[in-house]
Coordinates of C-alpha atoms and ligand atoms in Angstrom, one line a residue:
M133 CA -15.3 15.2 25.2
T134 CA -13.2 12.2 24.4
T135 CA -11.2 12.2 21.2
P136 CA -12.2 9.4 18.8
L137 CA -9.5 6.8 18.3
L138 CA -9.4 7.7 14.6
F139 CA -8.0 11.1 15.6
T140 CA -5.8 9.8 18.5
P141 CA -2.1 10.0 17.5
L142 CA -0.1 6.7 17.3
D143 CA 3.5 6.6 18.3
M144 CA 5.6 3.9 16.6
R145 CA 9.4 3.7 17.1
G146 CA 10.5 7.3 16.7
V147 CA 7.6 8.6 14.6
R148 CA 4.1 9.9 15.4
F149 CA 1.0 9.4 13.2
K150 CA -1.1 12.5 14.0
N151 CA -4.2 10.4 13.3
R152 CA -5.0 6.9 12.1
I153 CA -6.0 7.7 8.5
V154 CA -3.5 6.4 6.0
V155 CA -3.6 6.8 2.2
S156 CA -3.4 3.3 0.8
P157 CA -0.8 2.8 -2.0
M158 CA -2.3 3.6 -5.4
C159 CA -0.4 3.1 -8.6
Q160 CA -0.9 6.0 -10.9
Y161 CA 0.9 4.6 -14.0
L162 CA 2.1 8.0 -15.0
A163 CA 5.8 8.0 -14.0
V164 CA 8.4 8.4 -16.7
E165 CA 11.3 6.0 -16.5
G166 CA 10.3 5.5 -12.9
R167 CA 10.4 9.2 -12.0
I168 CA 7.7 11.2 -10.2
Q169 CA 5.8 13.8 -12.4
D170 CA 3.6 16.8 -11.7
W171 CA 0.6 14.5 -11.6
H172 CA 2.0 12.7 -8.6
R173 CA 2.7 16.0 -6.8
G174 CA -1.0 17.1 -7.3
H175 CA -2.3 13.7 -6.4
H176 CA -0.5 13.6 -3.1
A177 CA -1.1 17.3 -2.3
R178 CA -4.9 16.6 -2.3
F179 CA -4.5 14.0 0.5
A180 CA -1.9 16.0 2.5
L181 CA -4.1 19.1 2.5
G182 CA -7.1 17.0 3.4
G183 CA -5.4 16.1 6.7
V184 CA -4.5 12.4 6.5
G185 CA -2.1 11.1 9.2
A186 CA 0.2 9.4 6.6
A187 CA 0.4 8.2 3.1
I188 CA 2.0 5.3 1.3
V189 CA 3.4 6.1 -2.2
E190 CA 2.4 3.6 -4.8
A191 CA 4.0 0.2 -5.6
T192 CA 7.5 1.3 -6.6
G193 CA 9.9 -1.1 -8.5
V194 CA 13.1 -2.1 -6.7
T195 CA 14.4 -3.0 -10.2
R196 CA 13.6 -1.7 -13.6
E197 CA 12.0 -4.9 -14.7
G198 CA 10.3 -5.3 -11.3
R199 CA 7.7 -2.6 -12.3
I200 CA 4.2 -3.5 -13.2
T201 CA 4.0 -1.2 -16.2
W202 CA 6.2 1.3 -18.0
G203 CA 4.3 4.0 -16.0
C204 CA 5.2 2.7 -12.5
T205 CA 7.5 4.6 -10.2
G206 CA 10.9 3.2 -9.3
L207 CA 13.6 3.5 -6.7
Y208 CA 16.1 1.5 -8.8
D209 CA 18.2 4.6 -9.7
D210 CA 19.5 7.6 -7.8
A211 CA 17.6 9.8 -10.3
H212 CA 14.4 8.7 -8.6
V213 CA 15.3 10.2 -5.2
P214 CA 14.6 14.0 -5.8
G215 CA 11.1 13.4 -7.0
M216 CA 10.3 11.1 -4.1
R217 CA 11.8 13.7 -1.7
E218 CA 9.3 16.3 -3.1
I219 CA 6.4 14.0 -2.2
V220 CA 7.8 13.5 1.3
E221 CA 8.0 17.2 1.7
I222 CA 4.4 17.7 0.6
Y223 CA 3.3 15.5 3.5
H224 CA 5.8 16.8 6.0
A225 CA 4.6 20.3 5.4
Q226 CA 1.2 19.2 6.8
G227 CA 2.6 17.3 9.7
A228 CA 1.8 13.9 8.1
L229 CA 4.1 11.0 7.6
A230 CA 5.2 9.6 4.3
G231 CA 5.9 6.0 3.4
V232 CA 6.7 4.2 0.2
Q233 CA 5.7 0.8 -0.9
I234 CA 8.7 -1.1 -2.5
G235 CA 8.1 -4.2 -4.5
H236 CA 8.8 -6.4 -7.4
A237 CA 5.9 -7.3 -9.7
G238 CA 7.3 -10.8 -10.6
R239 CA 5.1 -12.6 -13.1
K240 CA 2.6 -9.7 -13.2
A241 CA 5.3 -7.3 -14.5
S242 CA 5.4 -6.2 -18.1
T243 CA 1.7 -5.4 -18.3
A244 CA -0.4 -2.6 -19.8
R245 CA -1.9 0.1 -17.7
P246 CA -5.5 -0.7 -16.4
W247 CA -7.2 1.7 -18.8
E248 CA -5.2 0.0 -21.7
G249 CA -6.5 -3.4 -20.7
A250 CA -4.0 -4.5 -17.9
G251 CA -3.0 -7.5 -20.0
P252 CA 0.6 -8.7 -20.7
L253 CA 2.5 -6.5 -23.1
E254 CA 3.1 -7.9 -26.6
P255 CA 6.7 -8.3 -27.7
G256 CA 6.1 -6.4 -30.9
G257 CA 3.5 -4.0 -29.5
P258 CA 3.7 -0.2 -29.1
E259 CA 5.3 -0.8 -25.6
Q260 CA 8.0 -3.4 -25.6
A261 CA 7.4 -6.5 -23.3
W262 CA 10.2 -7.6 -21.1
E263 CA 11.1 -10.9 -19.5
T264 CA 9.5 -11.7 -16.2
I265 CA 10.6 -13.8 -13.3
A266 CA 8.7 -15.8 -10.6
P267 CA 9.4 -18.7 -8.2
S268 CA 8.0 -21.2 -10.8
A269 CA 7.3 -20.9 -14.6
I270 CA 3.6 -20.6 -14.2
P271 CA 1.7 -17.8 -15.9
A272 CA -0.5 -15.4 -13.8
R273 CA -3.4 -16.4 -16.0
P274 CA -4.0 -18.8 -18.9
G275 CA -2.7 -17.2 -22.0
W276 CA -0.4 -14.8 -20.2
H277 CA 3.4 -14.8 -20.7
T278 CA 5.3 -17.6 -18.9
P279 CA 7.8 -16.2 -16.3
R280 CA 11.2 -17.7 -16.0
A281 CA 11.8 -19.6 -12.7
M282 CA 14.2 -17.7 -10.6
E283 CA 17.8 -18.9 -10.3
A284 CA 20.6 -17.9 -7.8
A285 CA 21.6 -14.8 -9.7
D286 CA 17.9 -13.6 -9.8
F287 CA 17.6 -14.0 -6.0
E288 CA 20.7 -11.9 -5.5
R289 CA 19.6 -9.2 -7.9
V290 CA 16.1 -8.9 -6.3
R291 CA 17.6 -8.8 -2.7
E292 CA 20.1 -6.2 -3.9
G293 CA 17.3 -4.2 -5.5
F294 CA 15.4 -4.1 -2.2
R295 CA 18.6 -3.1 -0.3
A296 CA 19.4 -0.3 -2.7
A297 CA 15.8 0.9 -2.9
T298 CA 15.6 1.0 0.9
H299 CA 18.7 3.2 0.9
R300 CA 17.2 5.5 -1.6
A301 CA 13.9 5.7 0.3
L302 CA 15.9 6.8 3.3
A303 CA 17.8 9.4 1.2
A304 CA 14.4 10.7 0.0
G305 CA 13.4 11.2 3.7
F306 CA 10.6 8.7 4.0
D307 CA 9.4 8.0 7.6
F308 CA 8.5 4.4 6.9
V309 CA 8.8 1.8 4.2
E310 CA 6.3 -0.8 3.2
I311 CA 7.3 -4.1 1.6
H312 CA 4.8 -5.2 -1.0
G313 CA 4.0 -8.9 -0.3
A314 CA 0.5 -8.9 -1.7
H315 CA -1.7 -9.0 -4.9
G316 CA 0.0 -11.7 -6.9
Y317 CA 3.4 -9.9 -7.2
L318 CA 6.7 -11.6 -6.6
L319 CA 6.8 -12.1 -2.8
H320 CA 3.2 -13.2 -2.7
T321 CA 3.9 -15.8 -5.4
F322 CA 6.7 -17.2 -3.2
F323 CA 4.3 -17.5 -0.3
S324 CA 1.4 -19.1 -2.1
A325 CA 1.6 -22.8 -2.9
L326 CA -0.6 -22.1 -5.9
S327 CA 2.2 -20.2 -7.6
N328 CA 5.3 -21.7 -5.9
R329 CA 6.1 -25.2 -7.0
R330 CA 9.8 -25.1 -6.2
T331 CA 11.5 -28.2 -4.8
D332 CA 14.5 -26.3 -3.4
A333 CA 14.9 -24.5 -0.1
Y334 CA 12.6 -21.7 -1.4
G335 CA 9.5 -23.9 -1.9
G336 CA 7.6 -26.8 -0.4
D337 CA 6.4 -26.3 3.2
L338 CA 5.4 -23.0 4.8
A339 CA 9.0 -22.4 6.1
G340 CA 10.3 -22.9 2.6
R341 CA 7.7 -20.6 1.0
M342 CA 8.4 -17.9 3.6
R343 CA 12.2 -18.1 3.2
F344 CA 12.6 -15.4 0.5
L345 CA 10.0 -13.1 2.1
L346 CA 11.9 -13.2 5.3
E347 CA 15.3 -12.6 3.6
V348 CA 13.9 -9.5 1.9
A349 CA 12.5 -8.3 5.3
E350 CA 15.9 -8.8 6.9
T351 CA 17.6 -7.0 4.1
V352 CA 15.2 -4.0 4.3
R353 CA 15.5 -3.9 8.1
S354 CA 19.3 -4.1 8.1
V355 CA 19.3 -0.8 6.0
W356 CA 16.3 1.0 7.5
P357 CA 17.0 3.0 10.7
E358 CA 15.9 1.6 14.1
E359 CA 13.8 4.7 14.8
K360 CA 11.7 4.2 11.6
P361 CA 8.9 1.6 11.1
V362 CA 8.7 -1.1 8.5
F363 CA 5.3 -2.2 7.2
Y364 CA 4.5 -5.4 5.2
R365 CA 1.5 -5.6 3.0
A366 CA 0.3 -9.2 2.7
T367 CA -2.4 -11.0 0.8
A368 CA -3.6 -12.5 4.1
T369 CA -5.7 -15.1 2.3
D370 CA -5.9 -16.4 -1.3
D371 CA -9.5 -17.4 -0.7
A372 CA -8.8 -20.4 -2.9
E373 CA -8.3 -24.1 -2.3
G374 CA -4.6 -24.9 -1.6
G375 CA -3.8 -21.2 -1.2
I376 CA -2.7 -19.0 1.7
T377 CA -4.9 -19.1 4.8
L378 CA -5.1 -16.6 7.6
D379 CA -3.3 -19.1 9.8
D380 CA -0.4 -19.1 7.3
T381 CA -0.3 -15.3 7.5
I382 CA -0.4 -15.3 11.3
A383 CA 2.7 -17.6 11.2
L384 CA 4.4 -15.2 8.7
A385 CA 3.5 -12.2 10.8
R386 CA 5.2 -13.7 13.9
E387 CA 8.4 -14.3 11.8
L388 CA 8.3 -10.8 10.4
K389 CA 7.8 -9.3 13.8
A390 CA 10.8 -11.2 15.1
R391 CA 12.8 -9.5 12.3
G392 CA 11.7 -6.0 13.2
V393 CA 8.7 -5.5 10.9
D394 CA 6.2 -3.3 12.8
V395 CA 2.9 -3.4 11.0
M396 CA 1.1 -5.9 8.8
D397 CA -1.1 -4.2 6.3
C398 CA -3.8 -6.9 5.6
S399 CA -5.1 -7.1 2.1
S400 CA -6.2 -10.2 0.1
G401 CA -6.5 -11.6 -3.4
G402 CA -4.4 -11.3 -6.6
I403 CA -3.2 -14.9 -7.1
I404 CA -5.1 -15.6 -10.3
T405 CA -3.7 -18.8 -11.8
G406 CA -4.9 -21.5 -14.1
V407 CA -4.9 -23.8 -11.1
A408 CA -7.7 -22.3 -9.0
N409 CA -10.3 -19.7 -9.4
A410 CA -9.5 -17.0 -6.9
Q411 CA -12.0 -14.5 -8.1
P412 CA -14.4 -13.6 -5.3
A413 CA -17.8 -15.3 -5.6
A414 CA -19.7 -12.1 -4.8
P415 CA -18.9 -8.4 -4.9
P416 CA -17.0 -7.5 -1.7
K417 CA -18.9 -6.0 1.3
P418 CA -17.7 -2.9 3.3
G419 CA -14.8 -3.9 5.5
H420 CA -14.5 -7.3 3.8
Q421 CA -10.8 -7.6 4.8
V422 CA -11.1 -6.3 8.4
H423 CA -11.2 -9.8 9.9
L424 CA -7.7 -10.4 8.4
A425 CA -6.3 -7.4 10.3
A426 CA -8.1 -8.6 13.4
G427 CA -6.8 -12.1 13.1
V428 CA -3.2 -11.1 12.6
R429 CA -3.5 -8.5 15.5
R430 CA -4.7 -11.1 17.9
G431 CA -2.9 -14.2 16.5
A432 CA 0.5 -12.6 16.2
D433 CA 0.2 -9.8 18.7
M434 CA 1.2 -7.4 15.9
T435 CA 0.1 -3.9 15.0
T436 CA -2.1 -4.0 12.0
M437 CA -3.6 -1.8 9.3
A438 CA -7.1 -2.6 8.0
V439 CA -8.0 -1.8 4.3
G440 CA -10.7 -2.5 1.8
L441 CA -14.0 -0.7 1.4
I442 CA -13.7 1.3 4.6
V443 CA -15.8 4.3 3.6
D444 CA -17.6 5.6 6.6
P445 CA -16.1 7.4 9.6
H446 CA -18.2 5.4 12.1
Q447 CA -17.1 2.2 10.4
A448 CA -13.4 3.2 10.8
E449 CA -13.9 4.2 14.4
E450 CA -15.7 0.9 15.2
I451 CA -12.8 -1.1 13.7
L452 CA -10.3 0.7 16.0
Q453 CA -12.6 0.6 19.0
A454 CA -13.1 -3.2 18.5
G455 CA -9.3 -3.7 18.6
D456 CA -9.4 -5.1 15.1
A457 CA -6.6 -2.7 13.7
D458 CA -4.5 0.2 14.8
L459 CA -4.5 2.1 11.5
I460 CA -7.1 2.5 8.7
A461 CA -5.9 2.6 5.1
I462 CA -8.2 4.1 2.5
A463 CA -7.7 4.2 -1.3
R464 CA -10.8 4.9 -3.5
E465 CA -12.9 6.8 -1.0
L466 CA -10.0 9.3 -0.6
M467 CA -9.8 9.7 -4.4
A468 CA -13.5 10.6 -4.3
D469 CA -13.2 12.8 -1.2
P470 CA -9.7 14.0 -0.2
N471 CA -11.4 15.9 2.6
W472 CA -12.6 12.7 4.1
P473 CA -10.6 13.4 7.3
L474 CA -12.6 16.7 7.8
H475 CA -15.9 14.9 7.1
A476 CA -14.9 12.2 9.5
A477 CA -13.9 14.7 12.2
K478 CA -17.4 16.3 11.9
A479 CA -19.2 12.9 11.9
L480 CA -17.4 11.8 15.0
C481 CA -18.0 15.1 16.7
V482 CA -14.4 16.1 17.1
E483 CA -14.4 19.4 19.1
D484 CA -12.6 21.5 16.4
P485 CA -13.0 19.5 13.2
Y486 CA -11.4 22.2 11.1
A487 CA -8.1 21.6 12.9
V488 CA -7.5 18.7 10.5
L489 CA -7.0 21.3 7.8
P490 CA -4.1 23.6 7.3
E491 CA -4.6 26.9 9.1
P492 CA -5.1 29.1 6.0
Y493 CA -8.2 27.0 5.4
A494 CA -9.2 26.2 9.0
F495 CA -9.1 29.9 10.1
Y496 CA -11.8 31.0 7.6
L497 CA -14.0 27.9 7.9
R498 CA -14.1 28.2 11.7
R499 CA -15.1 31.8 11.5
R500 CA -17.8 31.1 8.9
G501 CA -19.3 28.1 10.8
E502 CA -21.7 25.6 9.3
V503 CA -23.9 26.9 6.5
S504 CA -26.5 24.9 4.7
Y505 CA -28.9 25.8 1.9
R506 CA -32.2 24.2 1.2
P507 CA -33.7 24.8 -2.3
A508 CA -37.2 26.3 -2.3
P509 CA -40.0 23.9 -2.9
A510 CA -40.6 23.5 -6.6
Q511 CA -43.3 26.0 -7.9
R512 CA -46.5 24.3 -9.2
T513 CA -47.7 25.6 -12.5
Ligands
FMN842 C1 -6.0 3.1 -8.5 C2 -5.5 2.1 -7.5 C3 -4.2 1.7 -7.5 C4 -3.8 0.8 -6.5 N1 -2.4 0.6 -6.4 C5 -2.0 -0.2 -5.4 C6 -0.6 -0.3 -5.1 O1 0.2 0.4 -5.7 N2 -0.2 -1.2 -4.1 C7 -1.1 -1.9 -3.4 O2 -0.7 -2.6 -2.5 N3 -2.4 -1.7 -3.6 C8 -2.9 -0.9 -4.6 N4 -4.2 -0.7 -4.7 C9 -5.1 -1.3 -3.7 C10 -5.4 -0.3 -2.6 O3 -4.3 0.1 -1.9 C11 -6.5 -0.8 -1.6 O4 -5.9 -1.9 -0.9 C12 -7.8 -1.2 -2.3 O5 -8.2 -0.3 -3.3 C13 -8.9 -1.4 -1.3 O6 -9.1 -0.2 -0.6 P1 -10.3 0.8 -0.9 O7 -11.6 0.0 -0.8 O8 -10.2 1.9 0.2 O9 -10.1 1.4 -2.3 C14 -4.7 0.2 -5.6 C15 -6.0 0.5 -5.7 C16 -6.5 1.5 -6.7 C17 -7.9 1.8 -6.7

């Protein structure tokens, strides 16, 4: 019996992913001053016990004002390290790897939690708004606050934020770090011509719009140990006239790879501006972003992670078998079913599917075997 690729370990630098299932980063908006709470411990324990190969902790601010909401996690203070270390230990206890997504929200910072509307915070509102920064003074949407165009000191502060956050991620024991370059946040807004109108060295052509992204990647790589991987999450296409194309992202991937970035995590969307309508014309289909991971993998000869409506074990296995990606990231389906790895192991006929679970569970489930119950046909009256 051959092992499905989904359950075949992947070695990268000095770390081993025990399988290819990765928890995609998911903001929980429940941190207090950037610190991990009990909620986060419970949230991550579900996935670790479910048998994932790795997880990426939610978008975590490299500066206080670089958080999306007041409830976002941070690595901008040493006080954030102990809580993050507990999350790492939750995964390590199950033989899984732990990564953290570090980023700066740029012009999409200072917003309300999704269930409070996700709009920009009001200066006099119950939660105080703060000043946001971006490559150019263009709001994320019409009617939103206008960010301040970044000046030399801002570049230095953000670079330093990434450097210090990477140090703290290391102190917390993370196995890998992911740079957040997607979804309309700061690095994405530098890359996209829809949001970057600068006329200095950080704007203009592709090389100019990539410059700050590459500086950040170099900063992170200079701190992060050789034996640990660096991921980069990109919006690989803006799906909008004048925005980022897959070819642009392949060019970026080549440059990132040359600077020691190991994996491109290929997402899309998020650059909603008054300039172009970047909303998808139709609801996304299963695997709607897989072609981006495939394009980068082939075009830049880079390891990729596919994400976006990957819900079925056969679908995940087909992506890997086709050579479209090396890792499969899942967000919402894992929230619905943290035992997805077990269900995938059964669906893909893994010899001992219960082995994905911790032994105190696996032992009893193996002994019990499969049991199903069929309700009796309804009685006619
Ligand atoms: C609750 C929630 C929070 C999210 N937070 C983040 C985040 O912190 N960083 C990020 O890059 N993407 C974030 N995403 C996007 C997911 O990582 C993922 O790319 C997206 O949900 C598509 O995958 P799925 O179809 O498996 O859910 C979030 C998604 C959800 C549902």
